[in-house]
Amino acid sequence: MSFAWRKVAVGVATAGLIVGLSACSQEREPSGDETGGGAAEDTLIGIAMPTKSLERWNRDGSHLEELLQDNGYETTLQYADNKVDQQITQIQNMINQGADVLVIASIDGTALAPVLEDAAAADITVIAYDRLINDTPNVDYYATFDNEKVGTLQGQFIEEALDLKNAAGPFNLEPFAGSPDDNNAKFFFSGAWDVLLPYVEAGKLVVPSGKAPASNDDWASIGIQGWGSDTAQAEMENRLNSFYGGGQKVNVVLSPNDSLALGIAQALEGAGYAPGEGYPVLTGQDADQANVLNMLAGKQSMTVWKDTRALGDQVAKMVDQIVKGETVDVNDEETYDNGNKVVPTYLLDPEVVTPDTVESVLVESGFYKAEDLGL
Ligand code: BGC
């Protein structure tokens, strides 16, 4: 598989994503490089990523590593196979190797407090990458896409696709949520459910499986552990087999991301749903290649694209600012309370992609090459 992002100049498509977010910043002390005086040489940056099994984390990891190395940093990039203990061991090793800054996309946002105490004792600055790390004072910055907005965009897409404001309905909805241990999952669900719940309460959307959280706080009851495609597929098959007898059809599936949408589309296919009229509205997030291909084949209605290059660019910049003792860019100092403190955050803007805009957004920005998508 060839990914176009490797070939694209750093920074392409970044500008558009940050429009609308007002920038402000945070002062901090230089990171503890007593001899180097804040130089990139001999400065080790540890990058901890959750898993190689999802396309996006591979992109995230290699792009960030490349940027940091281009800036003269030494790096260690580790993937943890979605295993919390493995990630903790990897972070511990990075601390032992003398890392100056840690960039961590956590698996379980509540499991890292003890190892981050060791990081703090070693005077290491910690950036939470994409996912917030909870219940610890020892996370210095957070960089992510606006997670709540991802869900809002999914909810609004469904609202428009079914014309919920005007149509009488009722439409059959099956909602899904992300992994209960991922701090992002509740934001995705809240953003979508704020749009959709009023229609559920009004009876325009009905949920034959009964798996409709009564409030945003109940989201974990429909969470798919580990964001697994197979788990989502099995859950969707179960719902279709158990609640869709007698010719009843599902009209819309709220899927928080692409890995779930992939499994859900498999289940739909297995149950005889074919692209075209009668195929349900199906949401996603990440613009993974398999899902973009599914969109072009009529098996997924949209994805929320988060340009991982832009996130990497921002984090590389923050690392540089930290090491040089400069002011670190953040643009949100209110939203992301980790249970211990509000973590200064840099938020990027996500964007909806539909089958009609795959070419103009994903290909023209260089995220994919046309041939990656059979275009
Ligand atoms: C990320 C999503 C991703 C999901 C599964 C979330 O934390 O924000 O982009 O789809 O994890 O890996």
Short mmCIF file of C-alpha atoms and ligand atoms in Angstrom, two decimals:
data_model
loop_
_atom_site.label_atom_id
_atom_site.label_comp_id
_atom_site.label_asym_id
_atom_site.label_seq_id
_atom_site.Cartn_x
_atom_site.Cartn_y
_atom_site.Cartn_z
CA MET A 1 0.00 0.00 0.00
CA SER A 2 1.48 3.36 -0.93
CA PHE A 3 0.46 6.42 1.02
CA ALA A 4 0.64 9.75 -0.70
CA TRP A 5 1.24 11.68 2.50
CA ARG A 6 4.89 10.64 2.52
CA LYS A 7 5.47 12.48 -0.70
CA VAL A 8 3.68 15.65 0.19
CA ALA A 9 5.42 18.76 1.40
CA VAL A 10 4.91 19.47 5.07
CA GLY A 11 2.15 21.88 5.82
CA VAL A 12 -0.05 21.34 2.77
CA ALA A 13 -3.68 21.67 3.75
CA THR A 14 -2.80 22.80 7.24
CA ALA A 15 -3.87 26.37 6.82
CA GLY A 16 -7.47 25.61 5.98
CA LEU A 17 -7.88 23.40 9.01
CA ILE A 18 -7.01 25.96 11.59
CA VAL A 19 -9.19 28.71 10.24
CA GLY A 20 -11.72 29.83 12.80
CA LEU A 21 -9.67 28.97 15.85
CA SER A 22 -8.17 31.91 17.62
CA ALA A 23 -4.63 31.30 18.72
CA CYS A 24 -3.19 32.14 22.09
CA SER A 25 -0.27 30.68 23.93
CA GLN A 26 1.35 29.37 27.08
CA GLU A 27 4.65 30.28 28.65
CA ARG A 28 6.86 27.49 29.91
CA GLU A 29 10.36 26.78 31.13
CA PRO A 30 12.81 25.25 28.68
CA SER A 31 12.88 21.47 28.83
CA GLY A 32 15.64 19.96 30.97
CA ASP A 33 18.51 19.89 28.55
CA GLU A 34 21.11 21.51 30.75
CA THR A 35 24.05 21.05 28.42
CA GLY A 36 22.41 21.60 25.05
CA GLY A 37 20.65 24.83 25.97
CA GLY A 38 17.55 23.84 24.04
CA ALA A 39 19.20 22.52 20.87
CA ALA A 40 17.66 19.75 18.81
CA GLU A 41 20.88 17.71 18.66
CA ASP A 42 21.05 15.01 21.29
CA THR A 43 17.46 15.68 22.23
CA LEU A 44 15.39 12.51 22.28
CA ILE A 45 11.66 12.66 21.58
CA GLY A 46 9.65 9.58 22.53
CA ILE A 47 6.54 8.89 20.46
CA ALA A 48 4.07 6.34 21.87
CA MET A 49 1.31 5.28 19.49
CA PRO A 50 -1.53 2.88 20.34
CA THR A 51 -1.50 0.32 17.54
CA LYS A 52 -0.36 -0.43 14.03
CA SER A 53 -3.64 -2.16 13.29
CA LEU A 54 -5.39 1.09 12.42
CA GLU A 55 -4.24 2.93 9.34
CA ARG A 56 -4.34 6.39 10.87
CA TRP A 57 -1.84 5.68 13.66
CA ASN A 58 0.71 4.47 11.10
CA ARG A 59 0.34 7.74 9.26
CA ASP A 60 0.48 9.75 12.47
CA GLY A 61 3.60 7.99 13.72
CA SER A 62 5.65 8.08 10.55
CA HIS A 63 4.74 11.65 9.69
CA LEU A 64 5.63 12.98 13.14
CA GLU A 65 8.84 10.97 13.30
CA GLU A 66 9.91 12.26 9.90
CA LEU A 67 9.21 15.88 10.83
CA LEU A 68 11.11 15.63 14.11
CA GLN A 69 14.08 13.94 12.46
CA ASP A 70 14.10 16.61 9.76
CA ASN A 71 14.32 19.16 12.58
CA GLY A 72 17.40 17.37 13.93
CA TYR A 73 15.81 15.45 16.82
CA GLU A 74 16.48 11.88 17.79
CA THR A 75 13.30 9.89 18.02
CA THR A 76 11.99 6.60 19.30
CA LEU A 77 8.61 5.57 17.89
CA GLN A 78 6.76 2.69 19.54
CA TYR A 79 3.42 1.01 18.83
CA ALA A 80 1.72 -0.95 21.61
CA ASP A 81 -0.68 -3.34 19.86
CA ASN A 82 -3.55 -1.72 21.79
CA LYS A 83 -2.16 -3.26 25.02
CA VAL A 84 -2.05 -0.89 27.94
CA ASP A 85 0.76 -2.69 29.81
CA GLN A 86 2.87 -2.74 26.67
CA GLN A 87 2.41 1.01 26.23
CA ILE A 88 3.36 1.66 29.86
CA THR A 89 6.55 -0.41 29.42
CA GLN A 90 7.40 1.47 26.25
CA ILE A 91 6.96 4.84 27.97
CA GLN A 92 9.07 3.63 30.89
CA ASN A 93 11.82 2.67 28.44
CA MET A 94 11.67 6.09 26.81
CA ILE A 95 12.09 7.69 30.23
CA ASN A 96 15.06 5.41 30.97
CA GLN A 97 16.62 6.30 27.62
CA GLY A 98 16.61 9.97 28.63
CA ALA A 99 13.77 11.33 26.50
CA ASP A 100 13.27 15.09 26.82
CA VAL A 101 9.73 15.21 25.49
CA LEU A 102 7.12 12.45 25.28
CA VAL A 103 4.32 12.53 22.71
CA ILE A 104 1.69 10.00 23.73
CA ALA A 105 -1.46 8.79 21.99
CA SER A 106 -2.77 6.77 24.90
CA ILE A 107 -4.67 3.51 24.72
CA ASP A 108 -6.40 3.92 28.06
CA GLY A 109 -6.49 7.58 29.05
CA THR A 110 -6.77 6.72 32.74
CA ALA A 111 -3.91 4.22 33.02
CA LEU A 112 -0.80 6.36 32.62
CA ALA A 113 -0.74 8.43 35.84
CA PRO A 114 1.91 6.28 37.61
CA VAL A 115 4.37 6.17 34.69
CA LEU A 116 3.90 9.90 34.13
CA GLU A 117 4.97 10.49 37.72
CA ASP A 118 8.30 9.01 36.72
CA ALA A 119 8.34 11.24 33.65
CA ALA A 120 7.72 14.31 35.78
CA ALA A 121 10.48 13.26 38.19
CA ALA A 122 12.84 13.13 35.21
CA ASP A 123 11.71 16.61 34.13
CA ILE A 124 10.18 15.37 30.89
CA THR A 125 7.50 17.42 29.13
CA VAL A 126 4.47 15.41 28.04
CA ILE A 127 2.19 16.15 25.09
CA ALA A 128 -1.03 14.13 24.89
CA TYR A 129 -1.50 13.38 21.19
CA ASP A 130 -5.03 13.14 19.82
CA ARG A 131 -6.32 11.53 23.06
CA LEU A 132 -6.26 13.28 26.42
CA ILE A 133 -4.51 11.57 29.35
CA ASN A 134 -6.65 11.75 32.47
CA ASP A 135 -6.29 11.98 36.24
CA THR A 136 -2.73 13.25 36.37
CA PRO A 137 -1.09 16.66 36.76
CA ASN A 138 1.80 15.37 34.63
CA VAL A 139 0.50 16.11 31.18
CA ASP A 140 1.64 19.50 29.92
CA TYR A 141 -0.12 19.98 26.60
CA TYR A 142 -2.76 18.37 24.44
CA ALA A 143 -3.02 18.55 20.65
CA THR A 144 -6.03 17.14 18.87
CA PHE A 145 -8.83 17.74 16.44
CA ASP A 146 -12.01 19.18 17.89
CA ASN A 147 -13.48 15.87 19.02
CA GLU A 148 -16.93 17.16 19.90
CA LYS A 149 -17.15 18.78 16.49
CA VAL A 150 -16.40 15.42 14.83
CA GLY A 151 -19.60 14.10 16.43
CA THR A 152 -21.55 17.25 15.60
CA LEU A 153 -20.59 16.91 11.95
CA GLN A 154 -21.76 13.27 11.95
CA GLY A 155 -25.06 14.18 13.63
CA GLN A 156 -25.67 17.10 11.27
CA PHE A 157 -24.86 14.95 8.27
CA ILE A 158 -27.55 12.47 9.34
CA GLU A 159 -29.98 15.32 10.05
CA GLU A 160 -29.52 16.66 6.53
CA ALA A 161 -29.34 13.32 4.71
CA LEU A 162 -32.71 12.27 6.14
CA ASP A 163 -34.10 15.83 6.12
CA LEU A 164 -35.07 15.28 9.74
CA LYS A 165 -36.25 18.86 10.20
CA ASN A 166 -39.01 18.36 7.62
CA ALA A 167 -39.53 14.66 7.01
CA ALA A 168 -42.14 12.84 9.06
CA GLY A 169 -40.13 9.65 9.53
CA PRO A 170 -39.93 7.51 11.48
CA PHE A 171 -36.48 6.28 10.47
CA ASN A 172 -34.76 3.27 12.02
CA LEU A 173 -31.47 4.27 13.60
CA GLU A 174 -28.73 2.12 15.09
CA PRO A 175 -26.19 4.17 17.07
CA PHE A 176 -22.67 3.02 17.96
CA ALA A 177 -20.01 4.61 20.15
CA GLY A 178 -16.23 4.23 20.42
CA SER A 179 -14.03 2.42 22.88
CA PRO A 180 -15.02 3.08 26.52
CA ASP A 181 -11.36 3.50 27.55
CA ASP A 182 -10.70 6.20 24.92
CA ASN A 183 -11.30 9.67 26.27
CA ASN A 184 -12.28 10.91 22.80
CA ALA A 185 -15.21 8.53 22.44
CA LYS A 186 -17.51 10.44 24.79
CA PHE A 187 -16.90 13.68 22.91
CA PHE A 188 -17.67 12.08 19.55
CA PHE A 189 -20.89 10.63 20.94
CA SER A 190 -21.98 13.82 22.71
CA GLY A 191 -21.51 15.91 19.60
CA ALA A 192 -23.67 13.56 17.55
CA TRP A 193 -26.25 12.81 20.23
CA ASP A 194 -26.90 16.49 20.93
CA VAL A 195 -28.13 16.69 17.34
CA LEU A 196 -29.93 13.32 17.18
CA LEU A 197 -31.47 12.77 20.62
CA PRO A 198 -34.23 15.37 20.14
CA TYR A 199 -35.36 13.43 17.05
CA VAL A 200 -35.28 10.17 19.03
CA GLU A 201 -37.35 11.77 21.77
CA ALA A 202 -39.79 13.13 19.18
CA GLY A 203 -40.17 9.67 17.62
CA LYS A 204 -38.75 10.67 14.22
CA LEU A 205 -35.81 8.40 14.83
CA VAL A 206 -36.56 5.04 16.41
CA VAL A 207 -33.99 2.53 17.58
CA PRO A 208 -35.41 -1.00 17.11
CA SER A 209 -32.55 -2.61 19.07
CA GLY A 210 -33.33 -0.40 22.06
CA LYS A 211 -29.64 0.60 22.14
CA ALA A 212 -30.35 4.31 22.37
CA PRO A 213 -28.55 5.92 25.29
CA ALA A 214 -31.03 7.98 27.31
CA SER A 215 -28.43 10.70 27.75
CA ASN A 216 -24.94 11.58 26.56
CA ASP A 217 -23.52 10.13 29.78
CA ASP A 218 -24.79 6.63 28.90
CA TRP A 219 -22.67 6.43 25.77
CA ALA A 220 -20.37 3.66 27.05
CA SER A 221 -23.32 1.23 27.09
CA ILE A 222 -23.03 1.08 23.29
CA GLY A 223 -19.22 1.47 23.16
CA ILE A 224 -17.15 -0.92 21.04
CA GLN A 225 -14.11 -1.96 23.08
CA GLY A 226 -10.80 -1.35 21.28
CA TRP A 227 -12.55 0.21 18.27
CA GLY A 228 -12.55 -3.25 16.63
CA SER A 229 -14.09 -3.70 13.17
CA ASP A 230 -14.88 -7.33 14.00
CA THR A 231 -16.59 -6.41 17.25
CA ALA A 232 -18.67 -3.76 15.48
CA GLN A 233 -19.56 -6.24 12.76
CA ALA A 234 -20.67 -8.85 15.29
CA GLU A 235 -22.73 -6.25 17.17
CA MET A 236 -24.42 -5.05 13.98
CA GLU A 237 -25.13 -8.62 12.86
CA ASN A 238 -26.66 -9.31 16.23
CA ARG A 239 -28.89 -6.24 16.04
CA LEU A 240 -29.99 -7.02 12.48
CA ASN A 241 -30.72 -10.68 13.31
CA SER A 242 -32.54 -9.96 16.54
CA PHE A 243 -34.51 -6.79 15.80
CA TYR A 244 -35.01 -6.55 12.06
CA GLY A 245 -37.36 -9.42 11.27
CA GLY A 246 -40.44 -9.10 9.07
CA GLY A 247 -38.99 -6.83 6.38
CA GLN A 248 -38.02 -4.02 8.72
CA LYS A 249 -34.98 -2.12 7.39
CA VAL A 250 -32.33 -0.02 9.08
CA ASN A 251 -32.23 3.50 7.59
CA VAL A 252 -29.26 5.03 9.36
CA VAL A 253 -26.26 3.94 11.41
CA LEU A 254 -24.29 6.39 13.52
CA SER A 255 -20.72 5.08 13.48
CA PRO A 256 -18.16 7.22 15.31
CA ASN A 257 -15.22 6.17 13.13
CA ASP A 258 -14.09 4.28 10.08
CA SER A 259 -12.91 1.08 11.76
CA LEU A 260 -16.42 0.55 13.14
CA ALA A 261 -18.02 1.61 9.86
CA LEU A 262 -16.00 -1.05 8.04
CA GLY A 263 -17.43 -3.82 10.24
CA ILE A 264 -20.93 -2.35 10.08
CA ALA A 265 -20.80 -2.23 6.26
CA GLN A 266 -19.75 -5.91 6.25
CA ALA A 267 -22.72 -6.80 8.45
CA LEU A 268 -25.06 -4.84 6.18
CA GLU A 269 -23.72 -6.63 3.14
CA GLY A 270 -24.14 -9.98 4.87
CA ALA A 271 -27.76 -9.12 5.63
CA GLY A 272 -28.44 -8.36 1.96
CA TYR A 273 -28.18 -4.56 1.90
CA ALA A 274 -26.78 -3.44 -1.47
CA PRO A 275 -25.49 0.03 -2.39
CA GLY A 276 -28.14 2.24 -3.91
CA GLU A 277 -31.69 2.92 -2.82
CA GLY A 278 -32.48 1.43 0.56
CA TYR A 279 -28.85 1.36 1.69
CA PRO A 280 -28.62 3.09 5.07
CA VAL A 281 -26.85 6.35 5.79
CA LEU A 282 -23.57 5.33 7.44
CA THR A 283 -21.12 7.77 9.06
CA GLY A 284 -17.40 7.46 9.82
CA GLN A 285 -14.23 9.29 10.74
CA ASP A 286 -10.56 9.21 9.64
CA ALA A 287 -10.78 8.83 5.84
CA ASP A 288 -9.03 5.45 6.02
CA GLN A 289 -8.30 4.09 2.58
CA ALA A 290 -10.66 1.10 2.85
CA ASN A 291 -13.46 3.42 3.92
CA VAL A 292 -12.83 5.93 1.16
CA LEU A 293 -13.05 3.02 -1.27
CA ASN A 294 -16.30 1.99 0.44
CA MET A 295 -17.62 5.53 0.04
CA LEU A 296 -16.84 5.46 -3.66
CA ALA A 297 -18.62 2.09 -3.88
CA GLY A 298 -21.74 3.47 -2.15
CA LYS A 299 -21.21 1.53 1.10
CA GLN A 300 -20.47 4.49 3.39
CA SER A 301 -22.05 7.95 3.22
CA MET A 302 -19.38 10.18 4.73
CA THR A 303 -16.25 10.33 6.79
CA VAL A 304 -14.90 13.07 9.01
CA TRP A 305 -11.40 13.74 7.79
CA LYS A 306 -8.71 14.72 10.24
CA ASP A 307 -5.57 15.53 8.32
CA THR A 308 -2.99 13.71 10.39
CA ARG A 309 -0.26 15.70 8.64
CA ALA A 310 -1.65 18.90 10.15
CA LEU A 311 -1.69 17.38 13.64
CA GLY A 312 1.88 16.17 13.20
CA ASP A 313 2.96 19.59 11.95
CA GLN A 314 1.45 21.23 15.00
CA VAL A 315 2.95 18.77 17.46
CA ALA A 316 6.39 19.01 15.86
CA LYS A 317 6.13 22.78 16.26
CA MET A 318 5.12 22.42 19.92
CA VAL A 319 8.05 20.06 20.57
CA ASP A 320 10.40 22.62 19.06
CA GLN A 321 8.92 25.41 21.15
CA ILE A 322 9.23 23.30 24.30
CA VAL A 323 12.85 22.37 23.66
CA LYS A 324 13.82 25.94 22.78
CA GLY A 325 12.00 27.33 25.81
CA GLU A 326 9.70 29.37 23.62
CA THR A 327 6.04 30.13 24.07
CA VAL A 328 4.03 27.05 23.15
CA ASP A 329 1.04 27.56 20.85
CA VAL A 330 -2.35 26.60 22.28
CA ASN A 331 -5.82 27.84 21.34
CA ASP A 332 -8.09 26.28 23.97
CA GLU A 333 -7.52 26.61 27.69
CA GLU A 334 -11.02 25.74 28.86
CA THR A 335 -12.39 22.58 27.34
CA TYR A 336 -10.09 19.71 28.21
CA ASP A 337 -10.24 19.06 31.94
CA ASN A 338 -8.46 15.78 32.64
CA GLY A 339 -9.94 15.37 36.11
CA ASN A 340 -6.89 16.98 37.66
CA LYS A 341 -6.45 20.17 35.65
CA VAL A 342 -7.45 21.87 32.45
CA VAL A 343 -4.78 20.89 29.95
CA PRO A 344 -3.69 23.67 27.53
CA THR A 345 -4.75 22.43 24.13
CA TYR A 346 -4.24 23.11 20.47
CA LEU A 347 -7.40 22.20 18.55
CA LEU A 348 -7.53 21.60 14.81
CA ASP A 349 -10.67 21.63 12.71
CA PRO A 350 -12.09 18.39 11.24
CA GLU A 351 -13.83 18.33 7.87
CA VAL A 352 -16.62 16.28 6.28
CA VAL A 353 -15.79 14.27 3.16
CA THR A 354 -18.53 12.66 1.04
CA PRO A 355 -18.21 10.50 -2.07
CA ASP A 356 -18.63 13.69 -4.11
CA THR A 357 -15.72 15.47 -2.43
CA VAL A 358 -13.19 12.63 -2.23
CA GLU A 359 -11.34 13.94 -5.24
CA SER A 360 -11.49 17.66 -4.45
CA VAL A 361 -10.53 17.24 -0.78
CA LEU A 362 -8.53 14.06 -0.33
CA VAL A 363 -6.76 13.83 -3.67
CA GLU A 364 -6.19 17.52 -4.33
CA SER A 365 -4.67 18.00 -0.88
CA GLY A 366 -2.29 15.12 -1.60
CA PHE A 367 -3.62 12.96 1.25
CA TYR A 368 -4.20 10.23 -1.32
CA LYS A 369 -2.98 9.77 -4.82
CA ALA A 370 -5.75 9.24 -7.33
CA GLU A 371 -4.43 5.74 -8.07
CA ASP A 372 -4.60 4.79 -4.38
CA LEU A 373 -8.36 5.17 -4.78
CA GLY A 374 -8.70 3.72 -8.25
CA LEU A 375 -9.54 7.18 -9.64
C1 BGC B 1 -9.20 8.80 17.29
C2 BGC B 1 -9.90 8.40 16.02
C3 BGC B 1 -9.73 6.91 15.79
C4 BGC B 1 -10.04 6.11 17.03
C5 BGC B 1 -9.67 4.66 16.88
C6 BGC B 1 -9.68 7.97 18.42
O1 BGC B 1 -9.09 8.34 19.61
O2 BGC B 1 -9.41 10.18 17.55
O3 BGC B 1 -9.38 9.13 14.94
O4 BGC B 1 -10.59 6.48 14.79
O5 BGC B 1 -9.34 6.62 18.14
O6 BGC B 1 -8.31 4.49 16.75
#
